Coordinates of C-alpha atoms in Angstrom, one line a residue:
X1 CA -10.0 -88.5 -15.8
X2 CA -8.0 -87.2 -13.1
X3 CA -10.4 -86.8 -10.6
X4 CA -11.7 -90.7 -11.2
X5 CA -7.9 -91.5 -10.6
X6 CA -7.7 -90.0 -7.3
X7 CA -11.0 -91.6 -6.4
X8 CA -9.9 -95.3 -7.6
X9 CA -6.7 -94.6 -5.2
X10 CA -8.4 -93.4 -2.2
X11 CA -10.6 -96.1 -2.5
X12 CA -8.6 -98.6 -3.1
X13 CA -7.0 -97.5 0.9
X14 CA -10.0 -97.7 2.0
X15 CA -10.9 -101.0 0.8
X16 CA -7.2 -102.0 2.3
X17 CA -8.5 -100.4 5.5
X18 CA -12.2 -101.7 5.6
X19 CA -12.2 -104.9 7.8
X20 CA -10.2 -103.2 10.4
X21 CA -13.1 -100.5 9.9
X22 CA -16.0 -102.9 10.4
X23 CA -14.3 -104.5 13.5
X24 CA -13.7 -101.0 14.9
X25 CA -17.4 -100.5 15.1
X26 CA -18.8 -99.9 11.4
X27 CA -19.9 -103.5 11.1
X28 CA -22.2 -103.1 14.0
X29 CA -25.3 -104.1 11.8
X30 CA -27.1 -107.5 12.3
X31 CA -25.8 -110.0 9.6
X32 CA -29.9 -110.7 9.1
X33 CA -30.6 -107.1 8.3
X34 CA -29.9 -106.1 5.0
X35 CA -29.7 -102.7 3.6
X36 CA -30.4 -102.0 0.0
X37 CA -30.4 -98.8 -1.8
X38 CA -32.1 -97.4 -4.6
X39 CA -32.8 -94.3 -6.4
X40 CA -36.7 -93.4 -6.1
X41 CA -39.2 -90.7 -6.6
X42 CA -41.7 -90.4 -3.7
X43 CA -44.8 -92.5 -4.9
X44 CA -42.2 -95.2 -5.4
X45 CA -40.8 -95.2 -1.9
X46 CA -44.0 -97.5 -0.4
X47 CA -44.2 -99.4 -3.6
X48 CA -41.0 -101.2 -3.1
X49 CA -40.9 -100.9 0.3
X50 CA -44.7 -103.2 -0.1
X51 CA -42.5 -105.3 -3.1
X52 CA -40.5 -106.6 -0.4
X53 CA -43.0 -107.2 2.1
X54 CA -44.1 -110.6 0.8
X55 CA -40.3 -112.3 1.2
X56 CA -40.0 -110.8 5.0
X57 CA -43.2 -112.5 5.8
X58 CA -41.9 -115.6 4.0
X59 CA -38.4 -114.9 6.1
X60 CA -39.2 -113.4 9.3
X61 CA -35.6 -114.1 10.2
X62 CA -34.4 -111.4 7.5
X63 CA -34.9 -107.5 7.9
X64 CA -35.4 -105.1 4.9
X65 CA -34.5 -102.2 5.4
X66 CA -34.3 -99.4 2.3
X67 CA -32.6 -96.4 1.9
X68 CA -33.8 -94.2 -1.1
X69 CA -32.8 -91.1 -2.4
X70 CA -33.5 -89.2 -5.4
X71 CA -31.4 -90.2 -9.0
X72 CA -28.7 -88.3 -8.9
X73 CA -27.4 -88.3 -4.9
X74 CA -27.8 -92.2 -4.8
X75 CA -24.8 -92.6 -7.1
X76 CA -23.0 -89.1 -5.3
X77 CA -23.6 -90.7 -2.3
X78 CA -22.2 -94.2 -3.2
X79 CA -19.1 -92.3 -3.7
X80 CA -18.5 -91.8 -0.5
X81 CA -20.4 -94.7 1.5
X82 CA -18.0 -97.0 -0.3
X83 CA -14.9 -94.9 0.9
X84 CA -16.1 -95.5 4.4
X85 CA -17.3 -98.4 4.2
X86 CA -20.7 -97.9 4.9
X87 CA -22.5 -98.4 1.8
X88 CA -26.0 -100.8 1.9
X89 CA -25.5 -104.8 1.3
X90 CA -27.6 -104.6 -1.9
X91 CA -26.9 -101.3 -3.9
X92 CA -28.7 -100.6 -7.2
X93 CA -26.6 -99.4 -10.4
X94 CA -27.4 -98.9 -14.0
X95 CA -25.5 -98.6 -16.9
X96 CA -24.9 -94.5 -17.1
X97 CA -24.0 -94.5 -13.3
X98 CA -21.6 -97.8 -13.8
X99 CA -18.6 -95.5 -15.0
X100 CA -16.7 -94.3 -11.8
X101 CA -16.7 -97.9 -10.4
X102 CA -16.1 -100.1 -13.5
X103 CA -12.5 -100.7 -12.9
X104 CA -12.7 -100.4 -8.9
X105 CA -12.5 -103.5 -7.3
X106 CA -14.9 -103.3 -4.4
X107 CA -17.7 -105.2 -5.6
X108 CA -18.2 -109.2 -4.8
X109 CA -17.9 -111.3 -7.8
X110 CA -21.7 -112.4 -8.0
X111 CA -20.8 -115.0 -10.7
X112 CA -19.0 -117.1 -8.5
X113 CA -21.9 -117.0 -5.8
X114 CA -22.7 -121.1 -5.1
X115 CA -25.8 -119.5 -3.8
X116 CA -27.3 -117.4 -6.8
X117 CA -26.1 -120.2 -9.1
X118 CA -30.3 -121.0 -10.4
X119 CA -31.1 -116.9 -9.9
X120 CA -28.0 -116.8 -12.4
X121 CA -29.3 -119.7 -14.7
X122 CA -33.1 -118.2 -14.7
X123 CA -32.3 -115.3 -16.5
X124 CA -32.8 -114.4 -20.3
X125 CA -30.0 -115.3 -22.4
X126 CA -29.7 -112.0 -24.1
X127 CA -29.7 -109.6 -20.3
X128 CA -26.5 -107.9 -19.6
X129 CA -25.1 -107.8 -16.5
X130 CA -21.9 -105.3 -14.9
X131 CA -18.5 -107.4 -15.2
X132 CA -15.4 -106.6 -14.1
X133 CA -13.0 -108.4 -16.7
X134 CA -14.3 -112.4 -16.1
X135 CA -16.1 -111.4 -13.2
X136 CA -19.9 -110.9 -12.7
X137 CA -20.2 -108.4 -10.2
X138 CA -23.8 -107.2 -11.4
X139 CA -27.1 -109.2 -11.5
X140 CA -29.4 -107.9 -13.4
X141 CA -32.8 -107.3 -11.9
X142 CA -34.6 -105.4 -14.8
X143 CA -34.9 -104.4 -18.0
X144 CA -35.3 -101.0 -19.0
X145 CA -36.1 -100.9 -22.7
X146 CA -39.0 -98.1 -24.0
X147 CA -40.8 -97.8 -27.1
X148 CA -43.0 -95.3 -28.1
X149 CA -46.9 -95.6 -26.5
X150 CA -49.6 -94.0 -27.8
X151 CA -52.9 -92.7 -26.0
X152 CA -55.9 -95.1 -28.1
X153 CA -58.0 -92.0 -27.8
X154 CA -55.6 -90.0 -30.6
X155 CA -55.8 -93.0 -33.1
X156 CA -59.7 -93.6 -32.8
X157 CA -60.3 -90.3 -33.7
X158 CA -57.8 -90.4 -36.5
X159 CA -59.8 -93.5 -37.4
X160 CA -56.5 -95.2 -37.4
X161 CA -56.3 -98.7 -35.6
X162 CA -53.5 -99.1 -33.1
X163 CA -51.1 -100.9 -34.7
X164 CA -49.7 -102.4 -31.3
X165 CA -49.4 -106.3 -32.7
X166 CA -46.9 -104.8 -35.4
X167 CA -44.5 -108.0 -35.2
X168 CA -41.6 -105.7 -36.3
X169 CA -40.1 -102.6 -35.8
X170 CA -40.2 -99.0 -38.0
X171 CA -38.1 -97.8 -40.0
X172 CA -37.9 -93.7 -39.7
X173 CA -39.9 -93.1 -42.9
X174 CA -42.8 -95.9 -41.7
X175 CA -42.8 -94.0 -38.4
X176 CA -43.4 -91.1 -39.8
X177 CA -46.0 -92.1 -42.3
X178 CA -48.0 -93.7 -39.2
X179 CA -47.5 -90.4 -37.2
X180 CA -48.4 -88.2 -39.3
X181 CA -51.7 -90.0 -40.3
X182 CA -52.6 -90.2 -36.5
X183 CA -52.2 -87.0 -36.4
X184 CA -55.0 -86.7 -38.9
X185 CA -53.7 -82.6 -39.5
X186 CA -53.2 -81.4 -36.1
X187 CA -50.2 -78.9 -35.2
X188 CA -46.8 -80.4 -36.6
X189 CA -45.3 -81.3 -33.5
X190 CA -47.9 -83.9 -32.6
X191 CA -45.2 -86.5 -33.1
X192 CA -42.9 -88.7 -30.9
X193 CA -41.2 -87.9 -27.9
X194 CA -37.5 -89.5 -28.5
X195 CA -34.2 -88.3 -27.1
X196 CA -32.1 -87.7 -30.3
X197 CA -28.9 -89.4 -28.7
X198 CA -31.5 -92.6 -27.9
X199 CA -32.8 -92.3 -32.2
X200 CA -29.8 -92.5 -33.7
X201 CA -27.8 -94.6 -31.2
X202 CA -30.8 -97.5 -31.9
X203 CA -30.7 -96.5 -35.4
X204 CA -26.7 -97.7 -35.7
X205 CA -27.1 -100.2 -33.3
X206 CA -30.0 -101.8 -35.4
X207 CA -27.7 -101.2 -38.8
X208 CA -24.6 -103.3 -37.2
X209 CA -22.9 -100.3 -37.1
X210 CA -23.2 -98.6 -33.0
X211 CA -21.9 -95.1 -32.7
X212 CA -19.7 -96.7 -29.8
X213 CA -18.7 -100.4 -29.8
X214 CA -20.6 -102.8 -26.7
X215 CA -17.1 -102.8 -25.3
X216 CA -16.7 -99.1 -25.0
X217 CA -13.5 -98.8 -26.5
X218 CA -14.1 -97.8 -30.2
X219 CA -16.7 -96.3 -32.4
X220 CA -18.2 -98.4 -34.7
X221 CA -20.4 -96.1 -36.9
X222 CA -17.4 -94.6 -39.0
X223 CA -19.0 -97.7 -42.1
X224 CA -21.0 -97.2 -44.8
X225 CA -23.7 -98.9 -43.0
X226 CA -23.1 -96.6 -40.0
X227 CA -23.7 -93.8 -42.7
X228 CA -26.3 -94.6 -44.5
X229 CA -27.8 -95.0 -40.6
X230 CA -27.8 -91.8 -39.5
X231 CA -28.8 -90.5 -42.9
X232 CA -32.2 -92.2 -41.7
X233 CA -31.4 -90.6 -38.8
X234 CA -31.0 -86.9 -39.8
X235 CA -34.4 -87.9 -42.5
X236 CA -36.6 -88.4 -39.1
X237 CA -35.1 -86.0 -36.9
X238 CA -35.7 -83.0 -39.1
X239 CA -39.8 -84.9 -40.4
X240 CA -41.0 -82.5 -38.3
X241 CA -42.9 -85.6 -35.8
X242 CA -39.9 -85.5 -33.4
X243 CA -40.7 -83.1 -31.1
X244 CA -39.7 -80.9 -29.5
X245 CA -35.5 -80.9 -30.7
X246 CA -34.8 -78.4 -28.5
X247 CA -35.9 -80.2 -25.4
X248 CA -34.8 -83.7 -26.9
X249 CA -31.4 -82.5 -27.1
X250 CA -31.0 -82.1 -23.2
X251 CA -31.9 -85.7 -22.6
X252 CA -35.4 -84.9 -21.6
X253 CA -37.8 -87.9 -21.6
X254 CA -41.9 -87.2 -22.2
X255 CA -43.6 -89.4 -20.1
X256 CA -46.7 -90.6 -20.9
X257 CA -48.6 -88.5 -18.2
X258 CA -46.9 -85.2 -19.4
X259 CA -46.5 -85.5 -23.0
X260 CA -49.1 -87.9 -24.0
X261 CA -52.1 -87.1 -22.2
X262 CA -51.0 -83.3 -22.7
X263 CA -51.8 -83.6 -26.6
X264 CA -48.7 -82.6 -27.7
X265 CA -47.4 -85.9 -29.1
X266 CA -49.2 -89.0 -30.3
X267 CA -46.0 -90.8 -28.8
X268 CA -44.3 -90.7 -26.2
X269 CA -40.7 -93.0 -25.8
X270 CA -41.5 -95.0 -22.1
X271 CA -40.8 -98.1 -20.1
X272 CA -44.0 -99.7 -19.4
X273 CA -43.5 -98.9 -15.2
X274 CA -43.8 -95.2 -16.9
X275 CA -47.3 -96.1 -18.0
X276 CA -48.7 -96.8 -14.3
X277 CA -49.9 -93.7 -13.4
X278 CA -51.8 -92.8 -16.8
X279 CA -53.2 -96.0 -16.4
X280 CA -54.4 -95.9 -13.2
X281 CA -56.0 -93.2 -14.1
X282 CA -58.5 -94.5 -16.7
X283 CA -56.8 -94.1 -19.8
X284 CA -56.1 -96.4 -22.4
X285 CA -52.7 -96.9 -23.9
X286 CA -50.7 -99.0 -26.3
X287 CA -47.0 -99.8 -26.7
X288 CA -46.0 -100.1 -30.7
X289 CA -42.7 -101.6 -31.7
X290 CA -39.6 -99.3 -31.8
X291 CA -37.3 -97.6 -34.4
X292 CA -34.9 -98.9 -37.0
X293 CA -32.7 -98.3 -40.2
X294 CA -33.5 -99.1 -43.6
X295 CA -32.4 -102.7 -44.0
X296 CA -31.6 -103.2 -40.1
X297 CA -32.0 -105.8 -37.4
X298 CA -35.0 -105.4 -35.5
X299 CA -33.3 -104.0 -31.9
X300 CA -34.0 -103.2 -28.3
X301 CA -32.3 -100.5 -27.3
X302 CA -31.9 -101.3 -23.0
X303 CA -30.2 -101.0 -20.3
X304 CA -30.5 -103.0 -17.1
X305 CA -30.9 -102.2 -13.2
X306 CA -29.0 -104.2 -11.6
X307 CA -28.1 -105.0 -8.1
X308 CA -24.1 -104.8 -6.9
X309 CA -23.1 -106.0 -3.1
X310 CA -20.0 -104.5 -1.8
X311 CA -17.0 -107.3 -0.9
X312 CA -16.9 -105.2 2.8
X313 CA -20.6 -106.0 3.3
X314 CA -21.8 -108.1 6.8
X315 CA -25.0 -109.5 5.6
X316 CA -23.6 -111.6 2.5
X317 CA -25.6 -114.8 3.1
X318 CA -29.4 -113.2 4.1
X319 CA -28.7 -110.9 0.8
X320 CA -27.7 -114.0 -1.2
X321 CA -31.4 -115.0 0.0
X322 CA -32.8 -111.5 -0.6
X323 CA -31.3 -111.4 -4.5
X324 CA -32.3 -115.6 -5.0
X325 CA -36.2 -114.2 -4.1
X326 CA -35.7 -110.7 -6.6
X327 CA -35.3 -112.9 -9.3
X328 CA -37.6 -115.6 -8.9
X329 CA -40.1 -116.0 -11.2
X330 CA -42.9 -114.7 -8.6
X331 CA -41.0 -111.7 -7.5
X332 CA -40.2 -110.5 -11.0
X333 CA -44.5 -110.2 -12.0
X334 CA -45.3 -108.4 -8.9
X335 CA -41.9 -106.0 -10.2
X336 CA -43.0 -105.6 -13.8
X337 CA -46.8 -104.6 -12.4
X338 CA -45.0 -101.5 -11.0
X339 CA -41.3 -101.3 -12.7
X340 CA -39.1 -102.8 -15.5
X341 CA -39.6 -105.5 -17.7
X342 CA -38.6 -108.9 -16.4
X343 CA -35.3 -110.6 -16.6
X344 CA -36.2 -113.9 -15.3
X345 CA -36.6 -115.9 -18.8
X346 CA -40.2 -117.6 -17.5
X347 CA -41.6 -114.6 -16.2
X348 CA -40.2 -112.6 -19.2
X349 CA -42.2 -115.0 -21.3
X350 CA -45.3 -114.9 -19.3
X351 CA -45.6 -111.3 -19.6
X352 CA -45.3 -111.4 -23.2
X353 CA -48.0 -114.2 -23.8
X354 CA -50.2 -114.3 -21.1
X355 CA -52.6 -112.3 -22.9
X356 CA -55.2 -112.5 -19.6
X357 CA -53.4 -111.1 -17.1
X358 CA -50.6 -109.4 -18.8
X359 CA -52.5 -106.6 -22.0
X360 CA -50.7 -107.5 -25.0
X361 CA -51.2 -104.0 -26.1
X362 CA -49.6 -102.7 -23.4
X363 CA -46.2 -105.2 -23.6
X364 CA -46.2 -107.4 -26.5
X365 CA -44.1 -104.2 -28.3
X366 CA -41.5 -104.4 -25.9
X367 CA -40.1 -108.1 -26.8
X368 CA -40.0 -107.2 -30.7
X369 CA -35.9 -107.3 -31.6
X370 CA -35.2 -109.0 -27.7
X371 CA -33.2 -111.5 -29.5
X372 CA -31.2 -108.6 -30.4
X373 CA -30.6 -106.3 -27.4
X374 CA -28.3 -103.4 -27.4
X375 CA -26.9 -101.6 -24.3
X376 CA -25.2 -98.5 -24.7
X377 CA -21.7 -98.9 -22.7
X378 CA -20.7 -96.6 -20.5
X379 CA -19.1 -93.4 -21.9
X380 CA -16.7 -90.5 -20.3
X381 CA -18.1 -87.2 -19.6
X382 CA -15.6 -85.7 -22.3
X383 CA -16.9 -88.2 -24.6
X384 CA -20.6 -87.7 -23.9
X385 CA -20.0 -84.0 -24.5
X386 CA -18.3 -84.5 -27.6
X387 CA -21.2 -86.8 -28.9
X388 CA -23.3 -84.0 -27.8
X389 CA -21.8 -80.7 -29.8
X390 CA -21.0 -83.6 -32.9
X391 CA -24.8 -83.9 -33.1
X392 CA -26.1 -80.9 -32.9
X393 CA -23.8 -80.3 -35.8
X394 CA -25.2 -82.5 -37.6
X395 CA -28.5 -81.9 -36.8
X396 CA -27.7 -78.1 -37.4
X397 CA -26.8 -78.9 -41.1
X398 CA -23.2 -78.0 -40.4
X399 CA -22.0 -81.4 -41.6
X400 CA -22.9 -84.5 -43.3
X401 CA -23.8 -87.6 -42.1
X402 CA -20.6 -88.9 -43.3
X403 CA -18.5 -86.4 -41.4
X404 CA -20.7 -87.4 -38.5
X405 CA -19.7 -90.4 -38.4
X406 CA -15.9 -89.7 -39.2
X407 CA -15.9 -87.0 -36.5
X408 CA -17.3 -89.1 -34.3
X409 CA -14.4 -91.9 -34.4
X410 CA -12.0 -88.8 -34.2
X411 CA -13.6 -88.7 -30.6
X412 CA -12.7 -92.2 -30.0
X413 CA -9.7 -91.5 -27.6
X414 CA -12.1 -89.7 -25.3
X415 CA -13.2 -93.1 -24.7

């Protein structure tokens, strides 16, 4: 906490500081250039760069240029680019690196934007975007929402058909039962590849009762509903078809690629972007709908890349243009062919009907509960750790779910 004090301060200074900076010689860049950074992996690199290709030829006046590093250094790195005032005009941020800068006041206030007033107005009703009290700071760009998706080949020879136009989502127990007979009697841990903190985070969210609140101040699980919850919870996690725990614990996703087509799971927990590569390479997959509690709301458990432009940045108006053409209806296919799920509300709908060009059984599972998303907020380090050692408790057989969920709102002022 202390050290996120001392970085709010010094940047505050430096945002005091930063137009005498950019005048000095910092704002050097062409107002029609704009910089946007991104996490990527390697293969993604040309894909966006290729993304953006289309508007520059639409816009020869306007540059692109992109600056990608891997996951972890493009939010280190934002540290200090916004100190000195260098960071890119477009910057991407999710919901897990939002923490450090969600009371900082160095991003522009995108909601009062004249100029993305129809980008604003095109998206889904239900997206989240950042905000800053009553200020929009973050537009959301995509959707990051998985579910678990299957390899065809494992229910075939089960002789199971793929459920993937299930028009609802699972409870633990149906999940199970579905697993376990496409596993048709193959090694116990042919299951589902689900972070544990991602099962029982959707399975409270989905019972009205989150483990913490939308707001991030309070948790909200410490209710009988919350309880019985994780009960369903702790009834899956330990069915044996949640595999492995050990790995799940540390936050370890299975992609498709790697736990899928590996045989070790009949499920594996993706975003459909994940499902490129196993699909390129001639395999067939499905997406079926995700997880719930007895009795609970169908849910989608998300969180949203969005794009942030710092108030220092030189290029406002040509990235006004540049965020207008991301969310257009056009822009957002060619994104969803390689990336997240839409956010623009026509192309949103397009992907989930247009049964020609988009395979339903490859997204229809992912708009099941989207009238009912859930984003996880933002939590302390001290907070995620103390989620962390609570579960594994729990998980353990040291306590109850009931004590669970009373621990857990002990933990509330870690907040």
């Amino acid at each position: 906490m202390k050290g996120k004090k001392l970085f709010t301060i010094a940047l505050a200074a430096a945002m005091t500081v930063s137009v005498g900076v950019m005048s000095a010689g910092c704002g050097a860049q062409d107002e029609n250039t704009v910089r946007i950074a991104r996490w990527a992996l390697e293969w993604e690199k040309e894909t966006f760069r290729n993304w953006t290709k289309e508007f520059t030829e639409e816009n020869p006046d306007i540059a692109i240029e992109w600056e990608f590093v891997p996951y972890t250094a493009h939010f280190d790195r934002l540290r200090t680019d916004l100190l000195s005032s260098k960071a890119a005009d477009i910057i991407f941020m999710n919901n897990w690196g939002w923490k450090p800068y969600s009371d900082i006041e160095v991003f522009e206030d995108l909601g009062a934007v004249e100029e993305l007033s129809a980008a604003r107005s095109s998206l889904l009703s239900t997206v989240h975007g950042l905000k800053q009290g009553d200020k929009f700071v973050g537009l959301p760009l995509g959707m990051v929402s998985r579910v678990p998706v299957v390899n065809n080949a494992d229910f075939e020879t089960a002789g199971v058909e793929v459920p993937w136009d299930r028009a609802t989502a699972y409870t633990g127990s149906e999940m199970v039962e579905l697993l376990k007979t496409a596993a048709d009697g193959a090694e116990r841990d042919r299951g589902i590849n689900i972070t544990l903190t991602d099962a029982v985070t959707l399975f409270c969210a989905s019972a009205g009762a989150p483990i913490v609140t939308p707001d991030g101040k309070s948790v909200g699980c410490n209710t009988p509903e919350g309880v019985a919850a994780v009960q369903n919870f702790v009834d899956f996690a330990k069915s044996g078809y949640v595999v492995p725990l050990s790995e799940n614990l540390s936050g370890g996703y299975g992609s498709p690629d790697s736990a899928i087509l590996s045989g070790r799971v009949v499920a594996g927990f993706c975003n459909p972007g994940e499902c490129k590569s196993v699909i390129d390479a001639g395999y067939s997959v499905s997406a079926i709908p995700c997880l719930k509690a007895d009795g609970g709301r169908d849910t989608v458990l998300a969180d949203f890349n969005t794009l942030v432009m710092p108030k220092f940045s030189s290029s406002k108006k040509a990235a006004y243009r540049v965020m207008n053409w991301m969310l257009s209806k056009e822009a957002q296919l060619a994104y969803a062919k390689f990336a997240d799920l839409p956010t623009n509300a026509e192309a949103f709908e397009e992907v989930m009907t247009d049964s020609v060009n988009w395979a339903p059984e490859l997204y229809r599972a992912y708009g099941v509960g989207i009238d009912n998303i859930f984003v996880p907020p933002a939590m302390s380090t001290g907070f995620q750790t103390y989620f962390g050692g609570v579960l594994k408790r729990l998980l353990d057989g040291n306590i109850t779910a009931t004590q669970f969920c009373e621990e857990m709102k002990k933990g509330e002022n870690q907040l």
